[in-house]
Short mmCIF file of C-alpha atoms in Angstrom, two decimals:
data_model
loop_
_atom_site.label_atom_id
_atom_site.label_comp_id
_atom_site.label_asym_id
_atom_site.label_seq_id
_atom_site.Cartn_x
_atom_site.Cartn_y
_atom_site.Cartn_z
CA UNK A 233 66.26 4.33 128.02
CA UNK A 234 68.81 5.92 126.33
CA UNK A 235 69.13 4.19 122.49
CA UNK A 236 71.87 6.49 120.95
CA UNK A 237 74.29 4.25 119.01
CA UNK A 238 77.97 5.54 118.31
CA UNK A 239 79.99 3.74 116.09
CA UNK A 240 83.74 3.87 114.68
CA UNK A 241 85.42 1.81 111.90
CA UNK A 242 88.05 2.48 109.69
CA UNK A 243 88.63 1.31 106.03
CA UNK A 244 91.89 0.51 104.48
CA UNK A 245 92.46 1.15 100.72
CA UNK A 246 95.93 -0.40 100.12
CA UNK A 247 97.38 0.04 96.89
CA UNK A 248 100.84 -2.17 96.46
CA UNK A 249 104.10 -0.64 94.92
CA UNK A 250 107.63 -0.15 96.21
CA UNK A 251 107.28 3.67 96.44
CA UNK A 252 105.20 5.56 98.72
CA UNK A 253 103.99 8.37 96.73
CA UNK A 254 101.05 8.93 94.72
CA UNK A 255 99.82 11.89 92.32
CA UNK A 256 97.16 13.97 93.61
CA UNK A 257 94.95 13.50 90.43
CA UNK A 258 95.18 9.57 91.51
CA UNK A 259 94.70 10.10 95.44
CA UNK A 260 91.73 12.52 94.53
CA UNK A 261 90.35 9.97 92.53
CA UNK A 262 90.18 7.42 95.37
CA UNK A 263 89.06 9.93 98.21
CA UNK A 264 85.91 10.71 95.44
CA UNK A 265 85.19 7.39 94.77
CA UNK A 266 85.33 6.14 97.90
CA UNK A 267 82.89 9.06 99.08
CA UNK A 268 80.08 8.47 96.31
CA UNK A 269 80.22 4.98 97.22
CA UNK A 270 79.89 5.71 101.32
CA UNK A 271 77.27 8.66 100.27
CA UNK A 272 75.37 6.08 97.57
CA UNK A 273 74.85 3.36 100.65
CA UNK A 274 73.94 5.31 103.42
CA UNK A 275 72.09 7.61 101.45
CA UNK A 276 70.45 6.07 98.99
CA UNK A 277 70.06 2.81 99.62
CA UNK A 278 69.89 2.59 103.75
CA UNK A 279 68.47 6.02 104.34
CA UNK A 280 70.77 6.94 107.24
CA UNK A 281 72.97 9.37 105.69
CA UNK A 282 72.42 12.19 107.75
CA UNK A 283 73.80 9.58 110.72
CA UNK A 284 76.75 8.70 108.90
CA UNK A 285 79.87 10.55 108.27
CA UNK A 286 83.14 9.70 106.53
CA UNK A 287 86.91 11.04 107.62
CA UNK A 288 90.49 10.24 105.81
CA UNK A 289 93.54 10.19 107.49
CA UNK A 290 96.95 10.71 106.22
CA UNK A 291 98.31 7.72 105.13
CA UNK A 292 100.89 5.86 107.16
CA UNK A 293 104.55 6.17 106.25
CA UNK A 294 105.91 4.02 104.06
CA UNK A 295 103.58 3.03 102.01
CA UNK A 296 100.57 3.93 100.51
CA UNK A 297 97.60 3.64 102.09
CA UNK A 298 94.40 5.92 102.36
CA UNK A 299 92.78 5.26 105.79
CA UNK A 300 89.02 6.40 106.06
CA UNK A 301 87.14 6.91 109.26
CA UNK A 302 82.99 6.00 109.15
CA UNK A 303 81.60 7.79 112.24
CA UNK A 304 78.14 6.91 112.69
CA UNK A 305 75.94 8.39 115.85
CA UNK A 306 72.10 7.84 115.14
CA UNK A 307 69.28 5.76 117.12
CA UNK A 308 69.26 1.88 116.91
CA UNK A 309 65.74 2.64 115.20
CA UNK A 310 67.89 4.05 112.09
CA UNK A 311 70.05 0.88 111.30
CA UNK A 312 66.42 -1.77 112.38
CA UNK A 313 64.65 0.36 109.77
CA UNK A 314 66.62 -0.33 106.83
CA UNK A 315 67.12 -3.94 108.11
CA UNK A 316 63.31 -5.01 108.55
CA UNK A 317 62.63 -4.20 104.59
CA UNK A 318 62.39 -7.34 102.52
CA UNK A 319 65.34 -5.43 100.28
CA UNK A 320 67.05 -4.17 103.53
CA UNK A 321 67.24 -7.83 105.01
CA UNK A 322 68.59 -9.83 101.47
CA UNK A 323 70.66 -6.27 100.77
CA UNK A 324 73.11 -7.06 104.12
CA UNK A 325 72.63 -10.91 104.20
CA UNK A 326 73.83 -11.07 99.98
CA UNK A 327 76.86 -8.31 101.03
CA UNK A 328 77.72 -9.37 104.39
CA UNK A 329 76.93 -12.90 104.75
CA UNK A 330 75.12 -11.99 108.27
CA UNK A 331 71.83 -11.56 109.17
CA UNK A 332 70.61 -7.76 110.17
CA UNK A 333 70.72 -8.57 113.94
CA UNK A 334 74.29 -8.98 113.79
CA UNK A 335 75.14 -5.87 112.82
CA UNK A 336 72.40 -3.87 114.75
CA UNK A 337 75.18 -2.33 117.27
CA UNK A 338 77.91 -2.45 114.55
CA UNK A 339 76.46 -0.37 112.07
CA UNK A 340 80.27 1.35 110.82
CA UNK A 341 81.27 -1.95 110.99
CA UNK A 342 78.45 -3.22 108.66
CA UNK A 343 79.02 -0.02 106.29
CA UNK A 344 82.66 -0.78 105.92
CA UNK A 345 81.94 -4.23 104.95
CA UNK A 346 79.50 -3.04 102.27
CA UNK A 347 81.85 -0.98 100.59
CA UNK A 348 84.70 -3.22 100.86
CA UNK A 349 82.50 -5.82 99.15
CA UNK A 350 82.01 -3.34 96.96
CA UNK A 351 85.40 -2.40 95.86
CA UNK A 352 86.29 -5.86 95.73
CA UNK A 353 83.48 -6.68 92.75
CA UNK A 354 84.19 -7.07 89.72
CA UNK A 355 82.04 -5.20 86.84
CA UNK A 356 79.75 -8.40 86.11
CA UNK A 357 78.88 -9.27 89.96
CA UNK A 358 78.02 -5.61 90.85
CA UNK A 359 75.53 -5.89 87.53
CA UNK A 360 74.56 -9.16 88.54
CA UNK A 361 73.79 -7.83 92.37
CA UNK A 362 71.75 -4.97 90.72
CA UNK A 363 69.69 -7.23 88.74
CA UNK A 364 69.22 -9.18 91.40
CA UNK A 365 67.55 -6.48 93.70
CA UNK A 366 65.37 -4.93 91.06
CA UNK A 367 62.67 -7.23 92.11
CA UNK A 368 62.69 -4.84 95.24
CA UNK A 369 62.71 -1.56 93.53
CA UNK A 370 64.04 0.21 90.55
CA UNK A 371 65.60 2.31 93.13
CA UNK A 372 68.28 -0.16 93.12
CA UNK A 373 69.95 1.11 89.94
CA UNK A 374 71.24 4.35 92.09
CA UNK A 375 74.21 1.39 92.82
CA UNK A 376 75.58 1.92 89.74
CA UNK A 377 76.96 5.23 91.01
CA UNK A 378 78.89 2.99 93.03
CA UNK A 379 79.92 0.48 89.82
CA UNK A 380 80.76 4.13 88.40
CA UNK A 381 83.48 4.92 91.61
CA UNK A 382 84.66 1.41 91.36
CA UNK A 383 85.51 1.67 87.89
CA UNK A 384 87.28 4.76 88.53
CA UNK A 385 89.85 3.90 91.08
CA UNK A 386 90.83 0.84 88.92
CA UNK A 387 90.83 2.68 85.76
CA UNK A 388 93.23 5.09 87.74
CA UNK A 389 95.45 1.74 89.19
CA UNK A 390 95.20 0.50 85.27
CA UNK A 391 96.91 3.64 83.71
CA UNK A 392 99.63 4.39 87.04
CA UNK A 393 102.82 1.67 86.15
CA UNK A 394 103.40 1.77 90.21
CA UNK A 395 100.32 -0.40 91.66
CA UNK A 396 101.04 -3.83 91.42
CA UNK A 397 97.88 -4.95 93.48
CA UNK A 398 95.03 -3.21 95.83
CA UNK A 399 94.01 -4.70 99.10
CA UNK A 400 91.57 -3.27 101.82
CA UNK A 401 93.31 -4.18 104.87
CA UNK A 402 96.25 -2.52 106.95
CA UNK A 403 98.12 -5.04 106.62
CA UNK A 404 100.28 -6.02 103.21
CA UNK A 405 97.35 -8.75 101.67
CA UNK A 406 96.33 -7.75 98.41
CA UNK A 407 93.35 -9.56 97.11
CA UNK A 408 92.91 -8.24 93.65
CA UNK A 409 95.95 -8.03 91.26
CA UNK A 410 97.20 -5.80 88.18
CA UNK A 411 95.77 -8.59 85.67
CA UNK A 412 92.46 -8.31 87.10
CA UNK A 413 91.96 -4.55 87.16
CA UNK A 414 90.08 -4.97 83.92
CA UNK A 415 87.73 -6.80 85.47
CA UNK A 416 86.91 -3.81 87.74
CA UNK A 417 86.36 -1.42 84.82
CA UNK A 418 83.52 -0.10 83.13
CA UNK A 419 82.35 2.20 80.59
CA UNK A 420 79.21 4.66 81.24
CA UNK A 421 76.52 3.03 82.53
CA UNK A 422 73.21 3.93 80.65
CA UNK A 423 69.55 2.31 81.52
CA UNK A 424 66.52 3.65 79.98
CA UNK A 425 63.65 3.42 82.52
CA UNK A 426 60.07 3.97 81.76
CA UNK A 427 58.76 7.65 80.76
CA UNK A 428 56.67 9.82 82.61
CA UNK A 429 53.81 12.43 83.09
CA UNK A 430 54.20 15.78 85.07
CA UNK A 431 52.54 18.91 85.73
CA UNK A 432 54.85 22.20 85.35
CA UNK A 433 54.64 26.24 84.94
CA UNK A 434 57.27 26.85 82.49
CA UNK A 435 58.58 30.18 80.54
CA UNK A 436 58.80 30.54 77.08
CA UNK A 437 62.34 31.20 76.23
CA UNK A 438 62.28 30.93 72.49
CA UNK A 439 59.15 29.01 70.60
CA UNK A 440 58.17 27.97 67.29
CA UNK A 441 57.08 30.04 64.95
CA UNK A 442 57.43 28.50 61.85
CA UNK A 443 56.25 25.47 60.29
CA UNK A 444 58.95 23.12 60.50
CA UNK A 445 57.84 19.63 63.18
CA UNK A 446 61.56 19.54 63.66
CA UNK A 447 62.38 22.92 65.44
CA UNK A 448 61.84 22.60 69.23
CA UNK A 449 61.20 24.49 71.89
CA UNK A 450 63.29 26.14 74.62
CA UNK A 451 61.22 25.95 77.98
CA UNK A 452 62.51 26.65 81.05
CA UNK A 453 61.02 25.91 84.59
CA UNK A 454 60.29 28.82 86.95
CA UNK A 455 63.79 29.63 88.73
CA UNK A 456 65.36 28.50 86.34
CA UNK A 457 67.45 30.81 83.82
CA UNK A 458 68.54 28.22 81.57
CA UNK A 459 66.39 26.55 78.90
CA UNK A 460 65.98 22.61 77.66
CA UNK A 461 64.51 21.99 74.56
CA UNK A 462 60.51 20.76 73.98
CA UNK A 463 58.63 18.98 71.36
CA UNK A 464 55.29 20.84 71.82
CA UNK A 465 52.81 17.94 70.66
CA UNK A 466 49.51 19.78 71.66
CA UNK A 467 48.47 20.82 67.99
CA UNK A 468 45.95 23.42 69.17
CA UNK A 469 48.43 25.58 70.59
CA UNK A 470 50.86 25.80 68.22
CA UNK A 471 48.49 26.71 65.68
CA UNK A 472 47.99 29.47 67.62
CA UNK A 473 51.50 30.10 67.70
CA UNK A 474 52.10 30.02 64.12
CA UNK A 475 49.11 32.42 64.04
CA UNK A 476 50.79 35.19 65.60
CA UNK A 477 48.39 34.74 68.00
CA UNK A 478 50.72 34.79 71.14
CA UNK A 479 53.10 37.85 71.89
CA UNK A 480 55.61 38.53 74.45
CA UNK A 481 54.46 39.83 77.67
CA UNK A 482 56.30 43.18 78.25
CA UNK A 483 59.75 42.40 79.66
CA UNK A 484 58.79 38.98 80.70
CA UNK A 485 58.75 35.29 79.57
CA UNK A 486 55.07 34.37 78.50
CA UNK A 487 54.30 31.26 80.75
CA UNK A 488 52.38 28.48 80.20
CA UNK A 489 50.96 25.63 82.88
CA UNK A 490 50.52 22.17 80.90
CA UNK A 491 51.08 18.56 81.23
CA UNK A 492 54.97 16.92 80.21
CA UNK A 493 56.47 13.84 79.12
CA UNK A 494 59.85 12.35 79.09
CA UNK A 495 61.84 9.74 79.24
CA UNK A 496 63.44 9.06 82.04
CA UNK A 497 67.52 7.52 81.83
CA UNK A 498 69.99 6.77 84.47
CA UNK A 499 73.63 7.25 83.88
CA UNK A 500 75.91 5.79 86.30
CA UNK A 501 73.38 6.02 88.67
CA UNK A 502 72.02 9.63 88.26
CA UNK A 503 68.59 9.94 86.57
CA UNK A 504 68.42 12.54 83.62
CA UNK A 505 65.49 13.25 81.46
CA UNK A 506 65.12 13.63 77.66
CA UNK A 507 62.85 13.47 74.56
CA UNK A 508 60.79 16.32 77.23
CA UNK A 509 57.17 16.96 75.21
CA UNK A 510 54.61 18.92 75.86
CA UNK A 511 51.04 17.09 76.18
CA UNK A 512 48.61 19.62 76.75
CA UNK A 513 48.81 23.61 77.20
CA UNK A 514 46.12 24.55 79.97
CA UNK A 515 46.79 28.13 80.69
CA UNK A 516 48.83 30.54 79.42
CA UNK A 517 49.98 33.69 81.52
CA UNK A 518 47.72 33.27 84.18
CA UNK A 519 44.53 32.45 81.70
CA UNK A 520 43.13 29.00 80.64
CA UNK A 521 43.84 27.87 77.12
CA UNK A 522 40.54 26.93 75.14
CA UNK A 523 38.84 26.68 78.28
CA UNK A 524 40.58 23.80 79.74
CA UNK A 525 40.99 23.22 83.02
CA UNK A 526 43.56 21.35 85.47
CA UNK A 527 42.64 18.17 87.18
CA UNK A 528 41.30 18.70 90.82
CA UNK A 529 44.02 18.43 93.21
CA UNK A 530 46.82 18.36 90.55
CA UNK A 531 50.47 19.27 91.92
CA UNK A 532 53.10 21.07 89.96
CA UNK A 533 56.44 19.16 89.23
CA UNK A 534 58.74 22.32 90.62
CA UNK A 535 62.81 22.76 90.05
CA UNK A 536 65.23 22.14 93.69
CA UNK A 537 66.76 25.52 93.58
CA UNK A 538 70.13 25.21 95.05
CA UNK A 539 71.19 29.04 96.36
CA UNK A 540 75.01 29.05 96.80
CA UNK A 541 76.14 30.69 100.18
CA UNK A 542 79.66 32.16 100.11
CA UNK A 543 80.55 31.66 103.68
CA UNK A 544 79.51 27.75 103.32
CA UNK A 545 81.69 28.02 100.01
CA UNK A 546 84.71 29.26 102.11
CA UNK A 547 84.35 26.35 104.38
CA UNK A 548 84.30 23.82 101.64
CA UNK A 549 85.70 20.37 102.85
CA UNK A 550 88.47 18.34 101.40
CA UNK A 551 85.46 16.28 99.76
CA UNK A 552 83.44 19.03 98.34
CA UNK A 553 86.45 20.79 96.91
CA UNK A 554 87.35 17.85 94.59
CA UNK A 555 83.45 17.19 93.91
CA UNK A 556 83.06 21.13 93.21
CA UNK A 557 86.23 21.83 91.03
CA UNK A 558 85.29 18.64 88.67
CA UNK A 559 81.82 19.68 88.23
CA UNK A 560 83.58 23.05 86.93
CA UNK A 561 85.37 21.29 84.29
CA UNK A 562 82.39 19.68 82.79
#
């Protein structure tokens, strides 16, 4: 029996003012937006996002309104999967006000809902929804990339005179108004989650050699040519240091295998590490340190290494373009 599920729905951002034009900076803001918060639901929290994919259309004449297309072609298995977790189940019931089975051969349907939910939020439910489904996982704070996009848009609607309203049908009904767009607004969202413990190979980029606690290191993972800064708390080895004990191998970075700590922080949804130290030194180019030895079985922590193809660059969607030239102006 063939089970392959194909699925179209479109979305309707419709922003309410007398003329029907809009800046790019603004109309990039909503096609970005609107894509983290697609990409942040199928991908993050319903797992399907290689299933899933999201179109825009040029927006109808006379007015403005940005029509987006959610394609989704994947097994019935993909959309039951995500449904039959405890979170999956209360996660569409809470947004949707169906149960799972209703949406099992809808699932564009059910995505569009999600995010129209979504955009229609203000700043204290979408906290109050993440709260709610921490009992589930921690995972759940990814959403706030999604509280992040919200903001966004509205911020953009706050500061353009034109938009007297938003609504998310085709047709003129506008359910949230210019004196609410505040309510849709947020600053950067910042959560510190618990620390933790990893195993890495890392290359000395520049260490401590004097005797100042405050001076850090710069470390740098394997593949990676840029450096973060360390607190090396194993005492043994930088007395060595401060010995003169270690020198520069040649050419190359002296490397070191040892045991890290940091603290782990999620802002607007993307988890970033600081306050990195290093617990224990076990072996430094290629030879244990005072004899000590890794735990049996231990696996190394290792960098994604992203390798940039030109031809893909050249083919760069509408998406990837606006993603691609704001990550250059960082």
């Amino acid at each position: 029996m063939d089970n392959e599920e194909k699925d179209f729905e479109n979305l309707y951002i419709n922003f309410k003012q007398e003329d029907n034009y809009m800046s790019i900076a603004d109309y990039e803001q909503v096609l970005k937006s609107t894509k983290v918060i697609f990409e942040n639901i199928t991908q993050d929290i319903m797992n399907i996002g290689s299933d899933v994919e999201l179109m825009v259309y040029a927006p109808q004449k006379g007015c403005i309104i940005t029509v987006f297309g959610i394609k989704v072609s994947f097994t019935i298995a993909g959309i039951i999967a995500f449904a039959e977790t405890e979170m999956g189940k209360a996660f569409i019931e809470e947004l949707t006000g169906q149960k799972p089975e209703y949406w099992v051969r809808k699932p564009a349907k059910l995505i569009k809902t999600i995010i129209e939910k979504i955009y229609s939020m203000s700043q204290k439910e979408l906290e109050e929804l993440i709260e709610k489904f921490r009992k589930y996982s921690e995972y759940v704070n990814k959403l706030d990339k999604s509280r992040k996009a919200v903001s966004n848009v509205f911020q953009m609607c706050k500061n353009n005179s034109l938009i007297e309203a938003v609504g998310f049908q085709k047709e003129d009904i506008y359910t949230i108004d210019k004196d609410d767009f505040d309510k849709h607004i947020t600053g950067d969202i910042t959560k510190d989650l618990d620390s933790r413990k990893v195993y890495k190979r890392l290359k000395i980029i520049r260490p401590v050699t004097a005797n100042n606690l405050k001076d850090k290191w710069t470390l740098a993972e394997i593949g990676v040519s840029e450096g973060q800064n360390y607190i090396m708390e194993d005492a043994c080895f930088q007395a060595k240091t401060l010995n003169g004990n270690f020198v520069k191998q040649g050419s190359n970075d002296d490397e070191i295998e040892a045991l890290i700590e940091y603290q782990v922080v999620m802002k607007n949804g993307e988890e970033r590490q600081k306050d990195k130290k290093v617990l224990m030194v076990y072996s430094m180019n290629g030879e244990s340190f005072e004899g000590r030895k890794l735990p049996i079985g231990v696996t190394f922590d290792e960098p994604k290494v992203i390798r940039k193809n030109e031809e893909q660059n050249a083919q760069l969607g509408l998406f990837d373009q606006i993603e691609q030239k704001e990550d250059n102006n960082v």
